[in-house]
């Protein structure tokens, strides 16, 4: 009896501590949001909705609107994701299903190493190697052959939306690949054998047993990549050209929300200027929350449809 | 005897483990052969060699011959995929594809042959489900998830999925061991019916089940086949002492 009481006390204590930490995370998030809203107030009051719909950013005139940054962040991240997702899936499939075991492990380790490289290094590589290459080779080629499409019109500046898309793609491939790899490894042997026993080839086995089983997990991997791309600051700032404009052309320079905060916060000239930057931070926070909630919702509906079978 | 599968001096190693030792068996067409023996004696390993499932296990080494209708399935010129179309397999734990509907599960293997007309698919789904006596239970919810079915229904669905491919031989590895008694009974009745069209090899650790469903029984012990003969004889007057000890429950 004494013993079990002791256990109960231990349990209660542990539960209390765990609860405290869980609640403090929520408290920190709420406090942070509150502070950000409070700090953005001057800008919210001054510009209202036009802060999101307008595109004039002029610190001297005291005019601030965030649409170009929002546009730059969303477009660069989504395009990067569009390119990175299939490449990562192919890479993960190669590691788990196609490559000989040792080669697979070697590649997986390499991919994980890539994820650990600081983003400023990617940025340096981008600005010193990729951007010159884009400017001298890729962009002139695109302009010459596809220039009639608005996406590829304009002059070859090097620094551009395209450069940001490429660098983000390279940066999120490791994380999507390594999570997708885990998801694929978690597909039970019994599912693969079920397909093989029906006379499926290796590729057919992947198609009917592996991919459907892992799809909710893979979706999670992709969303995580998106979250990372939207928040990425350093490398993008170095290659995107930092020009607040909305251009259909991928060759034109652009700007993202994290980049403008990083570039201007230290030298914000007025109260309104820092409030506007703070409001951009708030928008970034909201966008990230929406992306993640959307992902949860999707994941939840997929796993419910599977009747809990694919855990 | 019309011999469908002939196993000749089969040896299987996993790395250093010698799991199956010099096994030879002749399996007649349209018969049910039961493989019994204590756990770990190599029953599943032998069974899985008959449709080249060990190809996926890098450490597995198979030697000897397995002749299916006159040709060695381990012949280098033969594609394991084409072997598996002819030799289907039902596993211990029901393993329907969770992301697919009942309908799609049944047709999943058949569809691999290429595009097919909806009418043809409908017909194959219906006849396969009829054969496993599942049609009446699921005909109103064919497009619902296969995971909504009970364990016994899922296993019958897996059998339907296997026969939809129209194999010649069906391998079953303890197909009822995860099921309740009533579902087990249904599976046993099904095996009885299926042998009209297919050659069935069934692994079971349940001796009553072997006695009920099989024509021929093979007893395995420590990787070797101790004895094989007509089921009735095996359960009444086995030749080997080890067999007698096992079926009378003195070990295993
Ligand atoms: N994939 C494998 N890798 C290594 N050893 C295995 C593998 N599969 C089976 N074995 C070994 O082969 C022997 C026979 O196993 P198995 O055929 O599964 O027995 P049973 O089905 O009769 O219970 C066991 O000793 C088991 O450990
Ligand atoms: Mg077994």
Coordinates of C-alpha atoms and ligand atoms in Angstrom, one line a residue:
Chain A
X1 CA 0.0 0.0 0.0
X2 CA 2.7 2.4 1.1
X3 CA 4.6 1.5 -2.1
X4 CA 1.8 2.1 -4.4
X5 CA 1.0 5.5 -2.8
X6 CA 4.6 6.5 -3.4
X7 CA 4.2 5.6 -7.0
X8 CA 1.1 7.7 -7.2
X9 CA 2.9 10.6 -5.8
X10 CA 5.7 10.2 -8.3
X11 CA 3.2 10.0 -11.1
X12 CA 1.4 13.1 -9.9
X13 CA 4.6 15.0 -9.7
X14 CA 5.7 13.9 -13.1
X15 CA 2.3 14.8 -14.6
X16 CA 2.5 18.2 -12.9
X17 CA 5.9 18.9 -14.4
X18 CA 4.9 17.7 -17.8
X19 CA 1.8 19.8 -17.7
X20 CA 3.7 22.8 -16.6
X21 CA 6.0 22.6 -19.6
X22 CA 3.3 21.9 -22.0
X23 CA 1.3 24.9 -20.8
X24 CA 4.4 27.2 -20.7
X25 CA 4.9 26.4 -24.4
X26 CA 1.4 27.6 -25.2
X27 CA 1.9 30.6 -22.9
X28 CA 5.1 31.6 -24.7
X29 CA 3.4 31.4 -28.1
X30 CA 0.5 33.5 -26.8
X31 CA 2.8 36.0 -25.2
X32 CA 4.9 36.3 -28.3
X33 CA 1.8 36.8 -30.5
X34 CA 0.5 39.4 -28.1
X35 CA 3.8 41.3 -28.1
X36 CA 4.0 41.2 -31.9
X37 CA 0.4 42.4 -32.3
X38 CA 1.1 45.2 -29.8
X39 CA 4.4 46.2 -31.5
X40 CA 2.7 46.2 -35.0
X41 CA -0.2 48.3 -33.8
X42 CA 1.1 51.6 -35.2
X43 CA 1.3 50.0 -38.6
X44 CA -2.0 48.2 -38.4
X45 CA -3.7 51.5 -37.4
X46 CA -2.0 53.4 -40.2
X47 CA -2.5 51.1 -43.1
X48 CA -5.3 48.6 -42.2
X49 CA -6.0 46.1 -44.9
X50 CA -4.0 48.0 -47.5
X51 CA -0.9 46.7 -45.8
X52 CA -1.6 43.3 -47.3
X53 CA -3.0 44.4 -50.6
X54 CA -0.7 47.3 -51.4
X55 CA 2.8 47.2 -52.8
X56 CA 4.4 50.5 -52.0
X57 CA 7.3 50.2 -49.5
X58 CA 9.0 53.5 -48.9
X59 CA 10.7 54.2 -45.6
X60 CA 11.4 57.8 -46.5
X61 CA 7.8 58.6 -47.2
X62 CA 6.6 56.4 -44.4
X63 CA 4.5 54.2 -46.7
X64 CA 4.5 50.5 -46.0
X65 CA 2.7 47.6 -47.7
X66 CA 3.7 44.0 -47.7
X67 CA 2.2 42.3 -50.8
X68 CA 5.5 41.9 -52.7
X69 CA 7.1 40.2 -49.7
X70 CA 4.1 37.9 -49.2
X71 CA 4.1 37.1 -52.9
X72 CA 7.9 36.5 -52.9
X73 CA 7.7 34.1 -50.0
X74 CA 4.7 32.1 -51.1
X75 CA 5.8 31.8 -54.8
X76 CA 9.4 30.9 -54.1
X77 CA 8.5 28.4 -51.5
X78 CA 5.7 26.7 -53.5
X79 CA 7.8 26.5 -56.7
X80 CA 10.8 25.1 -54.7
X81 CA 8.4 22.5 -53.2
X82 CA 7.0 21.6 -56.6
X83 CA 10.5 20.8 -57.8
X84 CA 11.8 19.3 -54.6
X85 CA 9.0 16.9 -53.8
X86 CA 9.3 14.6 -56.9
X87 CA 13.1 14.7 -56.7
X88 CA 13.1 13.8 -53.0
X89 CA 10.6 11.0 -53.5
X90 CA 12.8 9.6 -56.2
X91 CA 15.8 9.9 -54.0
X92 CA 14.1 8.2 -51.1
X93 CA 12.8 5.4 -53.3
X94 CA 16.3 4.8 -54.6
X95 CA 17.7 4.7 -51.1
X96 CA 15.1 2.3 -49.7
X97 CA 14.0 0.1 -52.6
X98 CA 16.4 0.2 -55.5
X99 CA 20.0 0.8 -54.4
X100 CA 22.1 -2.0 -53.0
X101 CA 22.0 -1.8 -49.2
X102 CA 25.5 -0.2 -48.7
X103 CA 25.0 2.3 -51.4
X104 CA 21.6 3.2 -50.0
X105 CA 23.1 3.8 -46.5
X106 CA 25.9 5.9 -48.0
X107 CA 23.6 8.1 -49.9
X108 CA 21.2 8.4 -46.9
X109 CA 24.1 9.5 -44.7
X110 CA 25.2 12.1 -47.3
X111 CA 21.7 13.5 -47.6
X112 CA 21.5 13.8 -43.8
X113 CA 24.8 15.7 -43.9
X114 CA 23.4 18.1 -46.4
X115 CA 20.6 18.9 -44.0
X116 CA 23.2 20.0 -41.4
X117 CA 25.0 22.5 -43.6
X118 CA 24.3 26.1 -42.3
X119 CA 22.2 28.1 -44.7
X120 CA 24.7 30.8 -45.0
X121 CA 27.0 28.3 -46.7
X122 CA 24.3 27.5 -49.2
X123 CA 23.9 31.2 -49.7
X124 CA 27.6 31.7 -50.4
X125 CA 27.6 28.9 -52.9
X126 CA 24.5 30.4 -54.4
X127 CA 26.0 33.8 -54.8
X128 CA 29.4 32.7 -55.9
X129 CA 28.6 29.7 -58.1
X130 CA 25.0 29.4 -58.9
X131 CA 24.0 33.0 -59.6
X132 CA 26.9 33.6 -62.1
X133 CA 26.0 30.4 -63.8
X134 CA 22.3 31.4 -64.0
X135 CA 23.3 34.8 -65.3
X136 CA 25.7 33.6 -68.0
X137 CA 24.1 30.4 -69.1
X138 CA 20.6 29.4 -67.9
X139 CA 18.8 32.7 -68.1
X140 CA 20.1 33.8 -71.5
X141 CA 19.1 30.3 -72.8
X142 CA 15.6 30.7 -71.2
X143 CA 15.2 34.2 -72.6
X144 CA 16.2 33.2 -76.1
X145 CA 14.1 30.1 -76.4
X146 CA 11.2 30.7 -74.0
X147 CA 11.2 34.5 -73.7
X148 CA 7.8 34.7 -75.3
X149 CA 6.4 33.2 -72.2
X150 CA 6.0 35.9 -69.5
X151 CA 7.6 33.5 -66.9
X152 CA 10.9 33.7 -68.7
X153 CA 10.9 37.3 -70.1
X154 CA 13.2 40.1 -69.1
X155 CA 16.9 40.6 -68.6
X156 CA 19.4 38.1 -67.1
X157 CA 20.3 39.6 -63.7
X158 CA 21.4 36.4 -62.1
X159 CA 19.9 37.2 -58.7
X160 CA 16.2 36.4 -59.2
X161 CA 13.2 34.5 -58.1
X162 CA 14.6 31.6 -60.0
X163 CA 17.8 31.6 -58.0
X164 CA 15.8 31.6 -54.8
X165 CA 13.6 28.8 -56.0
X166 CA 16.7 26.7 -56.9
X167 CA 18.5 27.4 -53.6
X168 CA 15.4 26.6 -51.6
X169 CA 14.8 23.4 -53.6
X170 CA 18.4 22.3 -52.8
X171 CA 17.9 23.2 -49.2
X172 CA 14.7 21.3 -48.6
X173 CA 15.5 18.2 -50.6
X174 CA 17.5 16.7 -47.7
X175 CA 14.7 17.1 -45.1
X176 CA 12.0 15.8 -47.4
X177 CA 14.1 13.0 -48.6
X178 CA 15.1 11.8 -45.1
X179 CA 11.6 11.9 -43.7
X180 CA 10.2 10.2 -46.8
X181 CA 12.9 7.6 -46.4
X182 CA 11.7 6.9 -42.9
X183 CA 8.2 6.7 -44.1
X184 CA 9.0 4.2 -46.8
X185 CA 11.1 2.1 -44.4
X186 CA 8.1 1.9 -42.1
X187 CA 6.0 0.2 -44.8
X188 CA 5.5 -3.3 -43.4
X189 CA 7.2 -6.2 -45.2
X190 CA 3.8 -7.9 -45.3
X191 CA 2.4 -5.2 -47.6
X192 CA 5.3 -5.5 -50.0
X193 CA 5.0 -9.3 -50.0
X194 CA 1.3 -9.1 -50.7
X195 CA 2.1 -7.2 -53.9
X196 CA 5.0 -9.4 -54.9
X197 CA 2.9 -12.5 -54.4
X198 CA 0.4 -11.2 -56.9
X199 CA 3.1 -11.1 -59.5
X200 CA 4.0 -7.4 -59.1
X201 CA 7.4 -6.2 -60.4
X202 CA 9.5 -4.1 -58.1
X203 CA 8.1 -0.9 -59.6
X204 CA 4.5 -2.2 -59.4
X205 CA 5.1 -3.2 -55.8
X206 CA 6.2 0.4 -55.1
X207 CA 3.1 1.7 -56.9
X208 CA 0.5 -0.5 -55.3
X209 CA 1.9 -1.3 -51.9
X210 CA 4.6 1.2 -50.8
X211 CA 3.4 4.6 -52.0
X212 CA -0.3 4.3 -51.0
X213 CA 0.7 3.1 -47.6
X214 CA 3.2 5.9 -47.0
X215 CA 1.2 8.7 -48.6
X216 CA 0.1 10.5 -45.4
X217 CA 3.6 10.4 -44.1
X218 CA 5.0 11.7 -47.3
X219 CA 2.5 14.5 -47.3
X220 CA 3.8 15.4 -43.8
X221 CA 7.4 15.4 -45.2
X222 CA 6.4 17.8 -48.0
X223 CA 4.6 20.1 -45.6
X224 CA 7.6 20.2 -43.3
X225 CA 9.7 21.1 -46.3
X226 CA 7.3 23.9 -47.1
X227 CA 7.4 25.2 -43.6
X228 CA 11.2 25.3 -43.8
X229 CA 11.2 27.0 -47.2
X230 CA 8.8 29.8 -46.1
X231 CA 10.9 30.5 -43.0
X232 CA 14.3 30.3 -44.7
X233 CA 16.1 33.7 -44.5
X234 CA 19.8 33.8 -45.0
X235 CA 20.4 31.9 -48.3
X236 CA 17.4 33.4 -49.9
X237 CA 18.4 36.9 -48.9
X238 CA 21.7 36.4 -50.6
X239 CA 20.4 35.3 -54.0
X240 CA 16.9 36.7 -54.5
X241 CA 17.9 40.3 -55.4
X242 CA 15.9 42.0 -52.6
X243 CA 13.7 44.1 -54.8
X244 CA 10.1 44.5 -53.6
X245 CA 8.2 44.0 -56.8
X246 CA 5.6 41.5 -58.1
X247 CA 6.8 40.3 -61.5
X248 CA 5.4 37.3 -63.4
X249 CA 8.9 36.6 -64.7
X250 CA 11.0 34.2 -62.7
X251 CA 14.1 35.9 -63.9
X252 CA 13.2 39.1 -62.1
X253 CA 14.6 39.9 -58.6
X254 CA 12.1 39.6 -55.8
X255 CA 12.0 39.8 -52.0
X256 CA 10.6 37.6 -49.2
X257 CA 9.2 38.4 -45.7
X258 CA 12.1 37.0 -43.7
X259 CA 14.6 38.7 -45.9
X260 CA 13.1 42.2 -45.5
X261 CA 12.9 41.7 -41.7
X262 CA 16.6 40.6 -41.6
X263 CA 17.7 43.4 -43.9
X264 CA 15.9 46.3 -42.4
X265 CA 15.2 45.7 -38.8
X266 CA 18.6 46.9 -37.5
X267 CA 18.3 50.2 -39.2
X268 CA 14.6 50.8 -39.0
X269 CA 14.4 54.6 -39.1
X270 CA 11.1 55.3 -37.5
X271 CA 8.6 53.7 -35.1
X272 CA 6.3 53.1 -38.0
X273 CA 9.0 51.3 -40.0
X274 CA 9.7 48.9 -37.1
X275 CA 6.0 48.4 -36.6
X276 CA 5.6 47.5 -40.3
X277 CA 8.4 45.0 -40.1
X278 CA 6.8 43.6 -37.0
X279 CA 3.6 43.3 -38.8
X280 CA 5.3 41.3 -41.6
X281 CA 6.7 39.0 -38.9
X282 CA 3.1 38.6 -37.7
X283 CA 1.9 37.7 -41.2
X284 CA 4.8 35.2 -41.5
X285 CA 3.7 33.7 -38.2
X286 CA 0.1 33.4 -39.4
X287 CA 1.0 32.0 -42.8
X288 CA 3.2 29.3 -41.1
X289 CA 0.4 28.4 -38.7
X290 CA -2.1 28.1 -41.5
X291 CA 0.3 25.9 -43.6
X292 CA 0.8 23.7 -40.6
X293 CA -2.9 23.4 -39.7
X294 CA -3.7 22.7 -43.3
X295 CA -1.2 19.9 -43.2
X296 CA -2.6 18.5 -40.0
X297 CA -6.1 18.6 -41.4
X298 CA -5.0 16.8 -44.5
X299 CA -3.0 14.2 -42.6
X300 CA -5.9 13.6 -40.2
X301 CA -8.4 13.1 -43.0
X302 CA -6.1 10.7 -44.9
X303 CA -5.4 8.6 -41.8
X304 CA -9.2 8.6 -41.0
X305 CA -10.0 7.4 -44.5
X306 CA -7.6 4.5 -44.0
X307 CA -9.5 3.5 -40.9
X308 CA -6.4 3.7 -38.8
X309 CA -5.0 0.8 -40.9
X310 CA -1.9 2.7 -42.0
X311 CA -0.2 3.8 -38.9
Chain B
X1 CA -0.1 -39.3 -60.0
X2 CA -0.2 -36.0 -61.9
X3 CA 2.7 -34.2 -60.2
X4 CA 2.3 -30.4 -60.2
X5 CA 5.2 -29.4 -58.0
X6 CA 8.3 -31.4 -57.5
X7 CA 10.8 -30.3 -54.8
X8 CA 14.1 -32.0 -55.3
X9 CA 16.9 -31.8 -52.7
X10 CA 16.0 -28.4 -51.6
X11 CA 18.5 -26.7 -49.2
X12 CA 18.0 -23.2 -47.9
X13 CA 20.5 -21.2 -45.8
X14 CA 20.2 -17.8 -44.2
X15 CA 23.8 -16.8 -43.7
X16 CA 25.1 -19.5 -41.4
X17 CA 21.7 -20.9 -40.5
X18 CA 20.8 -24.1 -42.4
X19 CA 17.0 -23.7 -42.3
X20 CA 15.9 -26.4 -44.8
X21 CA 17.9 -29.6 -45.3
X22 CA 17.7 -31.8 -48.3
X23 CA 13.9 -31.7 -48.6
X24 CA 12.3 -33.6 -51.5
X25 CA 8.5 -33.7 -52.0
X26 CA 6.2 -34.5 -54.8
X27 CA 2.9 -32.6 -54.8
X28 CA 0.0 -33.8 -56.8
X29 CA -2.2 -31.5 -58.9
X30 CA -5.6 -30.5 -57.3
X31 CA -4.7 -31.8 -53.9
X32 CA -4.2 -30.2 -50.6
X33 CA -0.8 -30.8 -49.0
X34 CA -0.4 -29.8 -45.3
X35 CA 3.0 -29.0 -43.9
X36 CA 3.1 -29.5 -40.1
X37 CA 5.8 -29.4 -37.5
X38 CA 6.9 -27.4 -34.4
X39 CA 7.6 -23.7 -34.8
X40 CA 11.0 -22.8 -36.3
X41 CA 11.3 -26.1 -38.2
X42 CA 11.4 -24.5 -41.6
X43 CA 7.7 -24.7 -42.8
X44 CA 7.4 -21.2 -43.9
X45 CA 10.9 -21.2 -45.4
X46 CA 10.0 -24.1 -47.7
X47 CA 6.7 -22.6 -48.6
X48 CA 8.2 -19.3 -49.5
X49 CA 10.7 -20.9 -51.8
X50 CA 7.9 -22.2 -54.0
X51 CA 7.2 -18.8 -55.3
X52 CA 10.7 -17.4 -55.0
X53 CA 9.8 -15.1 -52.1
X54 CA 13.4 -15.5 -50.8
X55 CA 14.7 -13.5 -53.8
X56 CA 13.9 -10.4 -51.6
X57 CA 16.1 -11.6 -48.7
X58 CA 19.7 -10.9 -49.5
X59 CA 21.0 -13.4 -46.9
X60 CA 18.9 -16.3 -48.3
X61 CA 20.6 -19.0 -50.4
X62 CA 18.4 -21.6 -52.1
X63 CA 19.8 -24.6 -53.8
X64 CA 18.2 -27.7 -55.3
X65 CA 15.4 -27.7 -57.7
X66 CA 11.7 -26.9 -57.6
X67 CA 9.9 -28.2 -60.7
X68 CA 6.6 -26.6 -61.6
X69 CA 4.9 -28.4 -64.5
X70 CA 8.2 -29.7 -65.8
X71 CA 10.4 -26.6 -65.6
X72 CA 12.7 -25.5 -62.7
X73 CA 11.4 -22.2 -61.3
X74 CA 14.9 -21.3 -60.2
X75 CA 16.1 -21.6 -63.8
X76 CA 17.9 -18.4 -64.6
X77 CA 15.9 -17.8 -67.8
X78 CA 12.6 -17.7 -65.8
X79 CA 11.3 -14.4 -64.4
X80 CA 10.3 -14.7 -60.7
X81 CA 7.4 -12.3 -61.5
X82 CA 5.9 -14.8 -64.0
X83 CA 6.4 -17.6 -61.4
X84 CA 4.5 -15.6 -58.8
X85 CA 1.6 -15.1 -61.2
X86 CA 1.3 -18.9 -61.3
X87 CA 2.0 -19.5 -57.7
X88 CA -0.1 -17.3 -55.4
X89 CA 0.4 -16.8 -51.7
X90 CA -1.9 -16.2 -48.7
X91 CA -0.1 -15.0 -45.5
X92 CA -0.5 -15.6 -41.8
X93 CA -1.8 -12.2 -41.0
X94 CA -4.5 -10.8 -43.4
X95 CA -2.7 -8.1 -45.4
X96 CA -5.2 -6.3 -47.6
X97 CA -4.0 -3.0 -49.0
X98 CA -5.3 -0.4 -46.5
X99 CA -5.5 2.5 -48.9
X100 CA -7.7 0.5 -51.4
X101 CA -11.3 -0.3 -51.4
X102 CA -12.6 -3.9 -51.3
X103 CA -13.1 -3.8 -55.0
X104 CA -9.6 -2.5 -55.8
X105 CA -8.0 -5.0 -53.5
X106 CA -9.6 -7.9 -55.4
X107 CA -8.6 -6.5 -58.8
X108 CA -5.1 -5.2 -57.7
X109 CA -3.2 -8.2 -59.0
X110 CA -5.2 -8.9 -62.0
X111 CA -4.9 -5.3 -63.1
X112 CA -1.1 -5.7 -63.3
X113 CA -1.7 -7.6 -66.6
X114 CA -2.7 -4.4 -68.2
X115 CA -5.7 -2.2 -68.8
X116 CA -9.0 -3.8 -68.5
X117 CA -12.6 -3.0 -69.3
X118 CA -14.8 -2.1 -66.4
X119 CA -17.2 -4.9 -67.2
X120 CA -14.5 -7.5 -67.2
X121 CA -13.2 -6.1 -63.9
X122 CA -16.6 -6.2 -62.3
X123 CA -17.1 -9.7 -63.3
X124 CA -13.7 -10.9 -62.0
X125 CA -14.4 -9.1 -58.7
X126 CA -17.8 -10.7 -58.3
X127 CA -16.7 -14.2 -59.2
X128 CA -13.6 -14.1 -57.0
X129 CA -15.7 -12.8 -54.1
X130 CA -18.3 -15.5 -54.8
X131 CA -15.7 -18.2 -54.6
X132 CA -14.5 -17.1 -51.2
X133 CA -18.1 -16.8 -50.0
X134 CA -17.7 -13.1 -49.3
X135 CA -19.8 -11.6 -52.1
X136 CA -23.1 -11.5 -50.1
X137 CA -21.4 -9.9 -47.2
X138 CA -19.7 -7.1 -49.1
X139 CA -21.6 -6.5 -52.3
X140 CA -23.3 -3.4 -51.0
X141 CA -20.0 -1.8 -49.9
X142 CA -17.5 -2.8 -52.5
X143 CA -16.1 0.7 -52.7
X144 CA -15.5 1.1 -49.0
X145 CA -12.2 0.5 -47.3
X146 CA -11.0 -3.0 -46.9
X147 CA -10.0 -2.1 -43.4
X148 CA -13.7 -2.0 -42.3
X149 CA -13.9 -5.8 -42.6
X150 CA -13.4 -8.2 -39.8
X151 CA -10.2 -10.3 -39.6
X152 CA -11.8 -13.3 -41.1
X153 CA -13.4 -11.3 -43.9
X154 CA -10.0 -9.7 -44.6
X155 CA -8.4 -13.0 -44.9
X156 CA -11.0 -14.2 -47.4
X157 CA -10.6 -11.0 -49.3
X158 CA -6.9 -11.8 -49.5
X159 CA -7.7 -15.2 -50.9
X160 CA -10.1 -13.6 -53.4
X161 CA -7.3 -11.3 -54.4
X162 CA -5.0 -14.2 -54.9
X163 CA -7.4 -16.3 -57.0
X164 CA -8.4 -13.3 -59.1
X165 CA -4.9 -13.6 -60.7
X166 CA -5.9 -17.2 -61.7
X167 CA -2.8 -18.9 -60.3
X168 CA -2.3 -22.7 -60.6
X169 CA -0.8 -23.2 -57.1
X170 CA -1.9 -21.4 -53.9
X171 CA 0.5 -21.4 -50.9
X172 CA -1.0 -20.7 -47.6
X173 CA 1.1 -19.9 -44.5
X174 CA -1.0 -20.6 -41.4
X175 CA -3.9 -18.7 -43.0
X176 CA -6.2 -19.1 -40.1
X177 CA -3.9 -18.8 -37.1
X178 CA -4.9 -15.1 -36.5
X179 CA -8.7 -15.8 -36.8
X180 CA -11.5 -16.8 -34.5
X181 CA -12.9 -20.4 -34.7
X182 CA -15.8 -19.6 -36.9
X183 CA -13.7 -17.7 -39.4
X184 CA -11.2 -20.6 -39.3
X185 CA -14.0 -23.0 -40.2
X186 CA -14.9 -20.9 -43.2
X187 CA -11.3 -20.8 -44.4
X188 CA -11.1 -24.6 -44.0
X189 CA -14.3 -25.1 -46.0
X190 CA -12.9 -22.8 -48.6
X191 CA -9.6 -24.8 -48.9
X192 CA -11.7 -27.9 -49.5
X193 CA -13.6 -26.2 -52.4
X194 CA -10.6 -24.5 -53.9
X195 CA -8.7 -27.7 -54.5
X196 CA -11.0 -28.5 -57.4
X197 CA -9.3 -25.8 -59.4
X198 CA -6.0 -25.2 -57.7
X199 CA -3.1 -27.1 -56.1
X200 CA -2.9 -26.1 -52.5
X201 CA 0.0 -26.2 -50.1
X202 CA -0.9 -25.1 -46.6
X203 CA 1.3 -24.7 -43.6
X204 CA -0.4 -25.1 -40.2
X205 CA 0.7 -25.7 -36.6
X206 CA -2.8 -27.0 -35.9
X207 CA -2.9 -30.7 -36.4
X208 CA -6.6 -31.1 -36.4
X209 CA -6.7 -28.5 -39.2
X210 CA -4.2 -30.5 -41.2
X211 CA -6.3 -33.7 -40.6
X212 CA -9.5 -31.9 -41.7
X213 CA -8.4 -30.2 -44.8
X214 CA -5.5 -32.1 -46.4
X215 CA -5.0 -35.1 -48.6
X216 CA -1.4 -35.4 -47.9
X217 CA 0.6 -34.3 -44.9
X218 CA 4.3 -33.7 -44.5
X219 CA 5.9 -33.5 -41.1
X220 CA 9.0 -31.3 -40.7
X221 CA 11.4 -31.3 -37.8
X222 CA 14.5 -29.1 -37.4
X223 CA 14.7 -28.2 -41.1
X224 CA 14.2 -31.8 -42.4
X225 CA 11.2 -33.5 -43.7
X226 CA 10.7 -36.5 -41.5
X227 CA 7.8 -38.1 -43.2
X228 CA 5.2 -37.5 -45.9
X229 CA 2.2 -39.5 -46.7
X230 CA -1.6 -39.7 -47.1
X231 CA -3.1 -37.7 -44.2
X232 CA -5.2 -40.5 -42.9
X233 CA -2.2 -42.7 -42.6
X234 CA 0.0 -40.0 -41.1
X235 CA -2.5 -39.5 -38.3
X236 CA -3.2 -43.1 -37.6
X237 CA -0.2 -45.2 -38.4
X238 CA 2.9 -43.0 -39.1
X239 CA 6.0 -44.8 -40.0
X240 CA 8.5 -42.7 -38.0
X241 CA 8.6 -42.6 -34.2
X242 CA 9.1 -38.8 -34.3
X243 CA 6.0 -38.2 -36.3
X244 CA 4.0 -40.3 -33.9
X245 CA 5.4 -38.4 -30.9
X246 CA 4.5 -35.1 -32.5
X247 CA 0.9 -36.0 -33.5
X248 CA 0.2 -37.6 -30.2
X249 CA 1.3 -34.4 -28.6
X250 CA 4.3 -35.8 -26.8
X251 CA 6.4 -32.8 -28.0
X252 CA 6.2 -29.6 -30.0
Ligands
LIG1 N1 14.7 -14.0 -43.2 C1 15.3 -14.9 -42.3 N2 16.6 -14.6 -41.9 C2 17.3 -15.4 -41.1 N3 16.8 -16.5 -40.6 C3 15.5 -16.9 -41.0 C4 14.7 -16.1 -41.9 N4 13.5 -16.7 -42.0 C5 13.6 -17.8 -41.3 N5 14.8 -18.0 -40.7 C6 15.2 -19.1 -39.8 O1 14.9 -20.3 -40.5 C7 14.3 -21.2 -39.6 C8 13.0 -21.7 -40.0 O2 12.1 -20.7 -39.9 P1 10.6 -20.8 -40.4 O3 10.6 -21.4 -41.8 O4 10.0 -19.4 -40.3 O5 9.9 -21.7 -39.4 P2 8.4 -22.1 -39.2 O6 7.6 -21.5 -40.3 O7 8.3 -23.6 -39.3 O8 8.0 -21.7 -37.8 C9 14.3 -20.6 -38.2 O9 15.5 -21.0 -37.5 C10 14.4 -19.1 -38.5 O10 15.1 -18.4 -37.5
LIG2 MG1 6.0 -20.0 -40.1

